[in-house]
Short mmCIF file of C-alpha atoms in Angstrom, two decimals:
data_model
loop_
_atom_site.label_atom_id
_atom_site.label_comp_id
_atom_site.label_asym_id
_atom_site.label_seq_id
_atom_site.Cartn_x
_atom_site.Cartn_y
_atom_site.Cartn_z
CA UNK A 183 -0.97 -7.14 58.66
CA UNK A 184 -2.96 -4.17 59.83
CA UNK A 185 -6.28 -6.24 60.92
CA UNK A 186 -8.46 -3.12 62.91
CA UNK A 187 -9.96 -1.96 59.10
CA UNK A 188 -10.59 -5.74 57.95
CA UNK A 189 -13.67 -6.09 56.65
CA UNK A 190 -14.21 -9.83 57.28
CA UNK A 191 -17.38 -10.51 55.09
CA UNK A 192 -14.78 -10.23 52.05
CA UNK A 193 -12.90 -13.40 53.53
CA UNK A 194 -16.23 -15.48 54.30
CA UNK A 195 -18.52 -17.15 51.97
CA UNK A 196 -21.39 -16.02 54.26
CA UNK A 197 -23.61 -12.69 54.29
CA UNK A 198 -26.22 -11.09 56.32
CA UNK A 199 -28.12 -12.60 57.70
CA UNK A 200 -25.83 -15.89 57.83
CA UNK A 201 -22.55 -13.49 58.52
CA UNK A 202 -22.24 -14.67 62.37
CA UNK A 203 -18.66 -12.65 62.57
CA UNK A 204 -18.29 -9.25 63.45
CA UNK A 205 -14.44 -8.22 63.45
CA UNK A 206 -11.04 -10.73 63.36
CA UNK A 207 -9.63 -8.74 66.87
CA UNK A 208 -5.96 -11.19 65.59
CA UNK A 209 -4.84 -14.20 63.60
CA UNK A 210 -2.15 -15.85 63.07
CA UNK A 211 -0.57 -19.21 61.33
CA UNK A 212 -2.29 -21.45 63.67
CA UNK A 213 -5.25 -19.26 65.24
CA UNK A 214 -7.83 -16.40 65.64
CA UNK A 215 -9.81 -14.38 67.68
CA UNK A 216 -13.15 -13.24 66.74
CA UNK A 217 -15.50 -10.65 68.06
CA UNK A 218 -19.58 -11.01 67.12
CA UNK A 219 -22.49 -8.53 68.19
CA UNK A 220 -25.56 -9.98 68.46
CA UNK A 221 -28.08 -7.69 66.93
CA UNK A 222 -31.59 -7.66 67.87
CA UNK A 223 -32.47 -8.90 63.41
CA UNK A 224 -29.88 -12.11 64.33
CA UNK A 225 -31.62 -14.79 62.57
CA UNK A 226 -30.26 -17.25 65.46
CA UNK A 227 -32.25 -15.36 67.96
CA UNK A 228 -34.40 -17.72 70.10
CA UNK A 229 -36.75 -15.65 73.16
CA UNK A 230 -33.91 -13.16 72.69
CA UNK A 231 -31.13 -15.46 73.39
CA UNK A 232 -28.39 -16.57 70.86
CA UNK A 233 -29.47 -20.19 70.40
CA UNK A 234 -27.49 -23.35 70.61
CA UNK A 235 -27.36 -23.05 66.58
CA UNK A 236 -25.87 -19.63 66.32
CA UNK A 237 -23.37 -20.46 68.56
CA UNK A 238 -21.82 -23.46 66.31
CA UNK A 239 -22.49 -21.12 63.58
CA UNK A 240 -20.38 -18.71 64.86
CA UNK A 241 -17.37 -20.98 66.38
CA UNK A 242 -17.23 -22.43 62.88
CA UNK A 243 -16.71 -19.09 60.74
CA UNK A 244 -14.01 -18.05 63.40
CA UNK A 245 -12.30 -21.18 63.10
CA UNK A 246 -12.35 -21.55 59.52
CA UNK A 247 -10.35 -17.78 58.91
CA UNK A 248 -7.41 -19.73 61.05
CA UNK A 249 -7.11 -22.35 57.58
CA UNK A 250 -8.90 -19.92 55.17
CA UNK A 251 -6.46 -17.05 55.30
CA UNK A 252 -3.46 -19.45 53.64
CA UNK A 253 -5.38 -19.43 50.39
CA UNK A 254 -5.77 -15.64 50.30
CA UNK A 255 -2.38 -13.65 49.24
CA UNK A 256 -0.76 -11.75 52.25
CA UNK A 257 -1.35 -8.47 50.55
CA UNK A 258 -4.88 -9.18 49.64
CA UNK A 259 -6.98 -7.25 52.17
CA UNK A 260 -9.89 -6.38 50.27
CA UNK A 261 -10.54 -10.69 49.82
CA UNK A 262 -10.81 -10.35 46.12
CA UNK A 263 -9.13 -13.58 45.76
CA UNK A 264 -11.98 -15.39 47.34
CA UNK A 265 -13.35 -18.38 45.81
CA UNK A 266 -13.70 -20.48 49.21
CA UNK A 267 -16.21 -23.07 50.38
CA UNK A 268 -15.91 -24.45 53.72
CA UNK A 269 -18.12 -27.55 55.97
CA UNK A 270 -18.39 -28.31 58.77
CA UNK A 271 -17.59 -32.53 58.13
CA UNK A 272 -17.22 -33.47 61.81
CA UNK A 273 -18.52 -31.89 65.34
CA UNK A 274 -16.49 -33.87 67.90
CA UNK A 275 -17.71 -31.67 71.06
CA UNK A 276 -20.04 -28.63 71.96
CA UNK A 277 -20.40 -28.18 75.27
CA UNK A 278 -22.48 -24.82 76.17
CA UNK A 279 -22.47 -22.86 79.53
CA UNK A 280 -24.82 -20.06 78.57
CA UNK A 281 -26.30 -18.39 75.81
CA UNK A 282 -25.90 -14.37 75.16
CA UNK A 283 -28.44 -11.96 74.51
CA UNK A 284 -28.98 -9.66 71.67
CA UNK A 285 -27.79 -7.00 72.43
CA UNK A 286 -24.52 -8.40 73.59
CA UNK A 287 -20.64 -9.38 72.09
CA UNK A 288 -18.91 -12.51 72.30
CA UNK A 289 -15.22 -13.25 71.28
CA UNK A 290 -14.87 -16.44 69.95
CA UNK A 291 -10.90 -18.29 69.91
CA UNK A 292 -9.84 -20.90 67.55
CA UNK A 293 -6.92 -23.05 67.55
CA UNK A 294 -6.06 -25.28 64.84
CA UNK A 295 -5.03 -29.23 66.51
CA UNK A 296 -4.33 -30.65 63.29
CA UNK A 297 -4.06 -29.67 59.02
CA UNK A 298 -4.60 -32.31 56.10
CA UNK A 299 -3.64 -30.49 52.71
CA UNK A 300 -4.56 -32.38 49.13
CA UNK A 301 -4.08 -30.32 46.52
CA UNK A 302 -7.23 -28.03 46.36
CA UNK A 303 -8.54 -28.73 49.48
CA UNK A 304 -7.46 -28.86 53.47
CA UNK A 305 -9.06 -31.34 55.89
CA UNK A 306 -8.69 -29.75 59.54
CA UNK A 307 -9.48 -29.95 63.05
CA UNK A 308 -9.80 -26.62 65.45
CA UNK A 309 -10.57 -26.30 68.79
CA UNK A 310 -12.69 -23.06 69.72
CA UNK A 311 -13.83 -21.12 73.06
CA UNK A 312 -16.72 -18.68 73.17
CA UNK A 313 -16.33 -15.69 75.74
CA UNK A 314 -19.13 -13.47 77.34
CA UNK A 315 -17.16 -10.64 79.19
CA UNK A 316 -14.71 -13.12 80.45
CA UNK A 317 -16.67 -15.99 81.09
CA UNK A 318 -16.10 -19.53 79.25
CA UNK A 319 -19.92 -20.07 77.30
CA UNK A 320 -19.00 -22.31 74.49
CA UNK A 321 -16.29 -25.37 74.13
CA UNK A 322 -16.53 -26.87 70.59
CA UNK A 323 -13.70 -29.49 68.84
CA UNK A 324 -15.03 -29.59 64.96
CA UNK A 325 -13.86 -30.62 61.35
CA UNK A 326 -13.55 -28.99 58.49
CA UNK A 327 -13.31 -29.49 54.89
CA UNK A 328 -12.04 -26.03 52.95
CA UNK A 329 -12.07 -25.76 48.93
CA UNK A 330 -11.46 -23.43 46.29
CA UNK A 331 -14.03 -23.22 44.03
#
């Protein structure tokens, strides 16, 4: 799949000024890479800085495209088949190093570590790393419950 034109608001439930993910830069079965620029109208802005908050925010959109893409079809790339509703049911570990400026772009990693699936909806765990430049700023372990609506 041909990800450089995806518009990734049509896969997330979230929009501006909640939509914390720029671009998917690649995915796969069992994880993604995300790239987010922090505009100066962020609503997670704090003196400037992308605040403890925005940063969860944004480690738990990445993560949830990893599980979220299996209930799209592969040749869906407009999302029109989205009816999705993810939470965040468990944060196991945050640990952050620094926080970005506006101004600035972070790529955020996901892995999935484990998938649950019952029927219409998939219990999961992913583990994510935030990047400034090429420095470690964010180490999260969370929980998710997914659901079509």
């Amino acid at each position: 799949m041909d990800i450089s034109s995806l518009d990734i608001s049509n896969f997330l439930p979230h929009r501006e000024p909640m939509l914390m993910v720029t671009s998917v830069l690649e995915i796969d079965e069992d994880s993604v890479a995300t790239q987010f620029y922090i505009s100066e109208n962020c609503v997670f802005l704090k003196e400037r800085k992308l605040s403890e908050t925005g940063l969860i925010e944004n480690a738990a959109q990445a993560a949830s495209a990893v599980v979220g893409q299996s209930f799209f079809e592969k040749d869906d790339l407009e999302g029109k088949g989205n009816k999705l509703v993810g939470y965040i049911s468990a944060i196991k570990k945050v640990e952050i190093f620094q926080q970005p400026k506006a101004g600035e772009t972070i790529i955020t990693k996901a892995k999935l570590l484990s998938r649950f699936d019952t029927g219409g909806m998939t219990m999961c765990s992913l583990e994510t790393e935030t990047f400034l430049a090429e420095i470690l700023i964010v180490s999260s372990t969370m929980n998710f419950l997914i659901h079509e609506v």
